[in-house]
């Protein structure tokens, strides 16, 4: 029964996650935290970090992670297959339609209408993750519910990425993860 629930949850994510992995994050969050209670918000935040650090699309990595947490290897396989099934079917259908009707004004208008919706979904995921990463009532550097050390890591990472555009985002994550892990362990921030 759990494998069927996993399949249905990630089939829905794959079916409605227009715009890629980041746009899928609110859908994944809804399924795994709110609807099925498979993960806590903290574990979901860890899932996003792990999904970004590993090669491959974030939604597929997240499906594999959740599937493993919920039902082991079988769960990982079922959730991953469920996540990509609608994508494969939709892309086959849309590529056929796009080849045939790409120049029609209606097709161009549909694509223009989807772009802002995708941006809104990505912004929603970013806001949710930012809140989870920065808000904390615990730790010695917490002021007004904001963990100042987490805020400093966020700002350094953000500034580092935009100042040194040639710097690999994975390197930034690894360095800041090491700094944060060490500081949180040693100083109990």
PDB file of C-alpha atoms in Angstrom:
ATOM      1  CA  UNK A   1       0.000   0.000   0.000  1.00  0.00           C
ATOM      2  CA  UNK A   2       2.821   2.424   0.847  1.00  0.00           C
ATOM      3  CA  UNK A   3       4.401   1.874  -2.582  1.00  0.00           C
ATOM      4  CA  UNK A   4       1.113   2.764  -4.247  1.00  0.00           C
ATOM      5  CA  UNK A   5       0.851   5.942  -2.126  1.00  0.00           C
ATOM      6  CA  UNK A   6       4.455   6.823  -3.058  1.00  0.00           C
ATOM      7  CA  UNK A   7       3.731   6.234  -6.722  1.00  0.00           C
ATOM      8  CA  UNK A   8       0.596   8.382  -6.678  1.00  0.00           C
ATOM      9  CA  UNK A   9       2.250  11.219  -4.718  1.00  0.00           C
ATOM     10  CA  UNK A  10       5.236  11.479  -7.052  1.00  0.00           C
ATOM     11  CA  UNK A  11       3.174  10.881 -10.179  1.00  0.00           C
ATOM     12  CA  UNK A  12       1.205  14.008  -9.199  1.00  0.00           C
ATOM     13  CA  UNK A  13       4.425  15.929  -8.578  1.00  0.00           C
ATOM     14  CA  UNK A  14       5.734  14.894 -11.986  1.00  0.00           C
ATOM     15  CA  UNK A  15       2.434  15.717 -13.626  1.00  0.00           C
ATOM     16  CA  UNK A  16       2.061  19.239 -12.223  1.00  0.00           C
ATOM     17  CA  UNK A  17       5.692  20.370 -11.792  1.00  0.00           C
ATOM     18  CA  UNK A  18       5.944  22.701 -14.760  1.00  0.00           C
ATOM     19  CA  UNK A  19       9.216  24.608 -14.863  1.00  0.00           C
ATOM     20  CA  UNK A  20      11.647  22.059 -13.521  1.00  0.00           C
ATOM     21  CA  UNK A  21      12.861  20.887 -10.151  1.00  0.00           C
ATOM     22  CA  UNK A  22      12.670  24.149  -8.238  1.00  0.00           C
ATOM     23  CA  UNK A  23       9.107  24.679  -9.346  1.00  0.00           C
ATOM     24  CA  UNK A  24       8.349  21.169  -8.060  1.00  0.00           C
ATOM     25  CA  UNK A  25       9.546  21.922  -4.527  1.00  0.00           C
ATOM     26  CA  UNK A  26       6.228  23.316  -3.235  1.00  0.00           C
ATOM     27  CA  UNK A  27       4.431  20.287  -4.689  1.00  0.00           C
ATOM     28  CA  UNK A  28       6.911  17.865  -3.123  1.00  0.00           C
ATOM     29  CA  UNK A  29       6.678  19.717   0.184  1.00  0.00           C
ATOM     30  CA  UNK A  30       2.875  19.480   0.113  1.00  0.00           C
ATOM     31  CA  UNK A  31       2.959  15.735  -0.602  1.00  0.00           C
ATOM     32  CA  UNK A  32       5.711  14.644   1.789  1.00  0.00           C
ATOM     33  CA  UNK A  33       5.071  16.978   4.744  1.00  0.00           C
ATOM     34  CA  UNK A  34       1.431  18.063   4.729  1.00  0.00           C
ATOM     35  CA  UNK A  35      -0.527  15.312   2.974  1.00  0.00           C
ATOM     36  CA  UNK A  36       1.393  12.135   3.824  1.00  0.00           C
ATOM     37  CA  UNK A  37       3.541  13.241   6.812  1.00  0.00           C
ATOM     38  CA  UNK A  38       6.516  11.272   5.550  1.00  0.00           C
ATOM     39  CA  UNK A  39       9.097  13.924   6.472  1.00  0.00           C
ATOM     40  CA  UNK A  40       9.440  16.730   8.994  1.00  0.00           C
ATOM     41  CA  UNK A  41      10.125  20.265   7.735  1.00  0.00           C
ATOM     42  CA  UNK A  42      13.726  19.922   8.971  1.00  0.00           C
ATOM     43  CA  UNK A  43      14.245  16.662   7.083  1.00  0.00           C
ATOM     44  CA  UNK A  44      12.673  18.240   4.003  1.00  0.00           C
ATOM     45  CA  UNK A  45      15.204  21.058   4.229  1.00  0.00           C
ATOM     46  CA  UNK A  46      17.977  18.450   4.416  1.00  0.00           C
ATOM     47  CA  UNK A  47      16.442  16.675   1.425  1.00  0.00           C
ATOM     48  CA  UNK A  48      16.712  19.865  -0.639  1.00  0.00           C
ATOM     49  CA  UNK A  49      20.350  20.292   0.335  1.00  0.00           C
ATOM     50  CA  UNK A  50      21.195  16.690  -0.542  1.00  0.00           C
ATOM     51  CA  UNK A  51      19.184  16.867  -3.775  1.00  0.00           C
ATOM     52  CA  UNK A  52      21.120  19.945  -4.869  1.00  0.00           C
ATOM     53  CA  UNK A  53      24.512  18.497  -4.011  1.00  0.00           C
ATOM     54  CA  UNK A  54      23.994  15.271  -5.911  1.00  0.00           C
ATOM     55  CA  UNK A  55      24.090  15.050  -9.697  1.00  0.00           C
ATOM     56  CA  UNK A  56      20.793  15.016 -11.536  1.00  0.00           C
ATOM     57  CA  UNK A  57      17.502  16.882 -11.470  1.00  0.00           C
ATOM     58  CA  UNK A  58      16.389  18.022  -8.034  1.00  0.00           C
ATOM     59  CA  UNK A  59      12.853  16.588  -8.295  1.00  0.00           C
ATOM     60  CA  UNK A  60      14.142  13.140  -9.230  1.00  0.00           C
ATOM     61  CA  UNK A  61      16.771  13.233  -6.483  1.00  0.00           C
ATOM     62  CA  UNK A  62      14.082  14.305  -4.016  1.00  0.00           C
ATOM     63  CA  UNK A  63      11.774  11.487  -5.137  1.00  0.00           C
ATOM     64  CA  UNK A  64      14.570   8.973  -4.710  1.00  0.00           C
ATOM     65  CA  UNK A  65      15.436  10.352  -1.261  1.00  0.00           C
ATOM     66  CA  UNK A  66      11.831  10.315  -0.043  1.00  0.00           C
ATOM     67  CA  UNK A  67      11.219   6.867  -1.496  1.00  0.00           C
ATOM     68  CA  UNK A  68      14.277   5.537   0.332  1.00  0.00           C
ATOM     69  CA  UNK A  69      13.187   7.140   3.609  1.00  0.00           C
ATOM     70  CA  UNK A  70       9.649   5.779   3.330  1.00  0.00           C
ATOM     71  CA  UNK A  71      10.106   2.289   1.846  1.00  0.00           C
ATOM     72  CA  UNK A  72      13.778   1.551   1.229  1.00  0.00           C
ATOM     73  CA  UNK A  73      15.132   0.607  -2.197  1.00  0.00           C
ATOM     74  CA  UNK A  74      11.715  -0.399  -3.563  1.00  0.00           C
ATOM     75  CA  UNK A  75      10.336   2.976  -2.460  1.00  0.00           C
ATOM     76  CA  UNK A  76      13.213   4.810  -4.145  1.00  0.00           C
ATOM     77  CA  UNK A  77      12.582   3.007  -7.432  1.00  0.00           C
ATOM     78  CA  UNK A  78       8.804   3.491  -7.304  1.00  0.00           C
ATOM     79  CA  UNK A  79       8.982   7.201  -6.399  1.00  0.00           C
ATOM     80  CA  UNK A  80      11.614   7.905  -9.064  1.00  0.00           C
ATOM     81  CA  UNK A  81       9.720   6.071 -11.812  1.00  0.00           C
ATOM     82  CA  UNK A  82       6.476   7.756 -10.759  1.00  0.00           C
ATOM     83  CA  UNK A  83       8.130  11.168 -10.908  1.00  0.00           C
ATOM     84  CA  UNK A  84       9.447  10.748 -14.457  1.00  0.00           C
ATOM     85  CA  UNK A  85       6.487   8.890 -15.998  1.00  0.00           C
ATOM     86  CA  UNK A  86       4.280  11.944 -16.577  1.00  0.00           C
ATOM     87  CA  UNK A  87       7.295  13.953 -17.752  1.00  0.00           C
ATOM     88  CA  UNK A  88       8.108  11.417 -20.434  1.00  0.00           C
ATOM     89  CA  UNK A  89       4.510  11.215 -21.618  1.00  0.00           C
ATOM     90  CA  UNK A  90       3.984  14.983 -21.599  1.00  0.00           C
ATOM     91  CA  UNK A  91       7.274  15.733 -23.375  1.00  0.00           C
ATOM     92  CA  UNK A  92       6.497  13.195 -26.078  1.00  0.00           C
ATOM     93  CA  UNK A  93       3.078  14.752 -26.610  1.00  0.00           C
ATOM     94  CA  UNK A  94       4.266  18.364 -26.451  1.00  0.00           C
ATOM     95  CA  UNK A  95       7.265  17.851 -28.708  1.00  0.00           C
ATOM     96  CA  UNK A  96       4.964  16.376 -31.326  1.00  0.00           C
ATOM     97  CA  UNK A  97       2.515  19.276 -30.975  1.00  0.00           C
ATOM     98  CA  UNK A  98       5.294  21.874 -30.876  1.00  0.00           C
ATOM     99  CA  UNK A  99       6.859  20.565 -34.086  1.00  0.00           C
ATOM    100  CA  UNK A 100       3.486  20.763 -35.749  1.00  0.00           C
ATOM    101  CA  UNK A 101       2.145  24.060 -34.319  1.00  0.00           C
ATOM    102  CA  UNK A 102       5.156  26.110 -33.087  1.00  0.00           C
ATOM    103  CA  UNK A 103       4.389  29.102 -35.272  1.00  0.00           C
ATOM    104  CA  UNK A 104       0.756  29.482 -34.212  1.00  0.00           C
ATOM    105  CA  UNK A 105       0.078  32.573 -32.079  1.00  0.00           C
ATOM    106  CA  UNK A 106      -1.934  30.467 -29.608  1.00  0.00           C
ATOM    107  CA  UNK A 107       1.101  28.258 -28.902  1.00  0.00           C
ATOM    108  CA  UNK A 108       3.285  31.324 -28.278  1.00  0.00           C
ATOM    109  CA  UNK A 109       0.632  32.826 -25.985  1.00  0.00           C
ATOM    110  CA  UNK A 110       0.357  29.607 -23.986  1.00  0.00           C
ATOM    111  CA  UNK A 111       4.121  29.547 -23.449  1.00  0.00           C
ATOM    112  CA  UNK A 112       4.143  33.212 -22.435  1.00  0.00           C
ATOM    113  CA  UNK A 113       1.380  32.518 -19.921  1.00  0.00           C
ATOM    114  CA  UNK A 114       3.280  29.652 -18.330  1.00  0.00           C
ATOM    115  CA  UNK A 115       6.491  31.647 -17.725  1.00  0.00           C
ATOM    116  CA  UNK A 116       5.170  33.884 -14.896  1.00  0.00           C
ATOM    117  CA  UNK A 117       3.505  30.905 -13.225  1.00  0.00           C
ATOM    118  CA  UNK A 118       6.818  29.037 -13.204  1.00  0.00           C
ATOM    119  CA  UNK A 119       8.598  32.042 -11.697  1.00  0.00           C
ATOM    120  CA  UNK A 120       5.929  32.232  -8.974  1.00  0.00           C
ATOM    121  CA  UNK A 121       6.406  28.557  -8.093  1.00  0.00           C
ATOM    122  CA  UNK A 122      10.180  28.958  -7.915  1.00  0.00           C
ATOM    123  CA  UNK A 123       9.821  32.082  -5.748  1.00  0.00           C
ATOM    124  CA  UNK A 124       7.436  30.193  -3.448  1.00  0.00           C
ATOM    125  CA  UNK A 125       9.963  27.388  -3.014  1.00  0.00           C
ATOM    126  CA  UNK A 126      12.770  29.883  -2.397  1.00  0.00           C
ATOM    127  CA  UNK A 127      10.718  31.695   0.242  1.00  0.00           C
ATOM    128  CA  UNK A 128       9.820  28.450   2.008  1.00  0.00           C
ATOM    129  CA  UNK A 129      13.433  27.246   2.046  1.00  0.00           C
ATOM    130  CA  UNK A 130      14.744  30.645   3.176  1.00  0.00           C
ATOM    131  CA  UNK A 131      12.324  30.724   6.102  1.00  0.00           C
ATOM    132  CA  UNK A 132      13.269  27.189   7.123  1.00  0.00           C
ATOM    133  CA  UNK A 133      16.999  27.910   6.885  1.00  0.00           C
ATOM    134  CA  UNK A 134      17.026  31.245   8.704  1.00  0.00           C
ATOM    135  CA  UNK A 135      14.239  31.161  11.262  1.00  0.00           C
ATOM    136  CA  UNK A 136      15.104  29.491  14.513  1.00  0.00           C
ATOM    137  CA  UNK A 137      14.231  30.138  18.081  1.00  0.00           C
ATOM    138  CA  UNK A 138      17.209  28.056  19.184  1.00  0.00           C
ATOM    139  CA  UNK A 139      20.868  28.882  19.474  1.00  0.00           C
ATOM    140  CA  UNK A 140      22.896  31.591  21.107  1.00  0.00           C
ATOM    141  CA  UNK A 141      22.929  33.770  17.988  1.00  0.00           C
ATOM    142  CA  UNK A 142      19.177  33.880  17.531  1.00  0.00           C
ATOM    143  CA  UNK A 143      17.572  37.332  17.611  1.00  0.00           C
ATOM    144  CA  UNK A 144      13.866  37.817  17.003  1.00  0.00           C
ATOM    145  CA  UNK A 145      13.551  34.263  15.695  1.00  0.00           C
ATOM    146  CA  UNK A 146      16.309  34.700  13.103  1.00  0.00           C
ATOM    147  CA  UNK A 147      19.484  32.694  13.504  1.00  0.00           C
ATOM    148  CA  UNK A 148      22.167  35.301  12.784  1.00  0.00           C
ATOM    149  CA  UNK A 149      24.847  32.742  11.961  1.00  0.00           C
ATOM    150  CA  UNK A 150      22.572  31.108   9.381  1.00  0.00           C
ATOM    151  CA  UNK A 151      21.813  34.567   8.001  1.00  0.00           C
ATOM    152  CA  UNK A 152      25.558  35.294   7.723  1.00  0.00           C
ATOM    153  CA  UNK A 153      26.158  32.029   5.823  1.00  0.00           C
ATOM    154  CA  UNK A 154      23.217  32.847   3.540  1.00  0.00           C
ATOM    155  CA  UNK A 155      24.491  36.350   2.801  1.00  0.00           C
ATOM    156  CA  UNK A 156      28.092  35.186   2.262  1.00  0.00           C
ATOM    157  CA  UNK A 157      26.931  32.450  -0.099  1.00  0.00           C
ATOM    158  CA  UNK A 158      24.643  34.826  -1.982  1.00  0.00           C
ATOM    159  CA  UNK A 159      27.315  37.524  -2.275  1.00  0.00           C
ATOM    160  CA  UNK A 160      30.003  34.989  -3.180  1.00  0.00           C
ATOM    161  CA  UNK A 161      27.913  33.549  -5.956  1.00  0.00           C
ATOM    162  CA  UNK A 162      27.122  36.908  -7.533  1.00  0.00           C
ATOM    163  CA  UNK A 163      30.561  38.448  -6.995  1.00  0.00           C
ATOM    164  CA  UNK A 164      32.483  35.452  -8.345  1.00  0.00           C
ATOM    165  CA  UNK A 165      30.209  34.192 -11.112  1.00  0.00           C
ATOM    166  CA  UNK A 166      32.848  31.713 -12.235  1.00  0.00           C
ATOM    167  CA  UNK A 167      32.768  30.064  -8.808  1.00  0.00           C
ATOM    168  CA  UNK A 168      31.040  26.708  -8.940  1.00  0.00           C
ATOM    169  CA  UNK A 169      27.821  26.674  -6.846  1.00  0.00           C
ATOM    170  CA  UNK A 170      28.728  23.192  -5.596  1.00  0.00           C
ATOM    171  CA  UNK A 171      32.007  24.581  -4.249  1.00  0.00           C
ATOM    172  CA  UNK A 172      30.114  27.354  -2.463  1.00  0.00           C
ATOM    173  CA  UNK A 173      27.760  24.779  -0.923  1.00  0.00           C
ATOM    174  CA  UNK A 174      30.624  22.537   0.159  1.00  0.00           C
ATOM    175  CA  UNK A 175      32.625  25.386   1.705  1.00  0.00           C
ATOM    176  CA  UNK A 176      29.640  26.927   3.480  1.00  0.00           C
ATOM    177  CA  UNK A 177      28.429  23.490   4.559  1.00  0.00           C
ATOM    178  CA  UNK A 178      31.837  22.785   6.122  1.00  0.00           C
ATOM    179  CA  UNK A 179      31.963  26.230   7.774  1.00  0.00           C
ATOM    180  CA  UNK A 180      28.399  25.924   9.039  1.00  0.00           C
ATOM    181  CA  UNK A 181      28.798  22.337  10.205  1.00  0.00           C
ATOM    182  CA  UNK A 182      31.997  23.126  12.069  1.00  0.00           C
ATOM    183  CA  UNK A 183      30.596  26.306  13.637  1.00  0.00           C
ATOM    184  CA  UNK A 184      27.311  24.702  14.641  1.00  0.00           C
ATOM    185  CA  UNK A 185      29.197  21.738  16.132  1.00  0.00           C
ATOM    186  CA  UNK A 186      31.903  23.717  17.936  1.00  0.00           C
ATOM    187  CA  UNK A 187      29.999  26.841  18.983  1.00  0.00           C
ATOM    188  CA  UNK A 188      26.468  25.357  19.167  1.00  0.00           C
ATOM    189  CA  UNK A 189      24.983  28.201  17.103  1.00  0.00           C
TER     190      UNK A 189
END
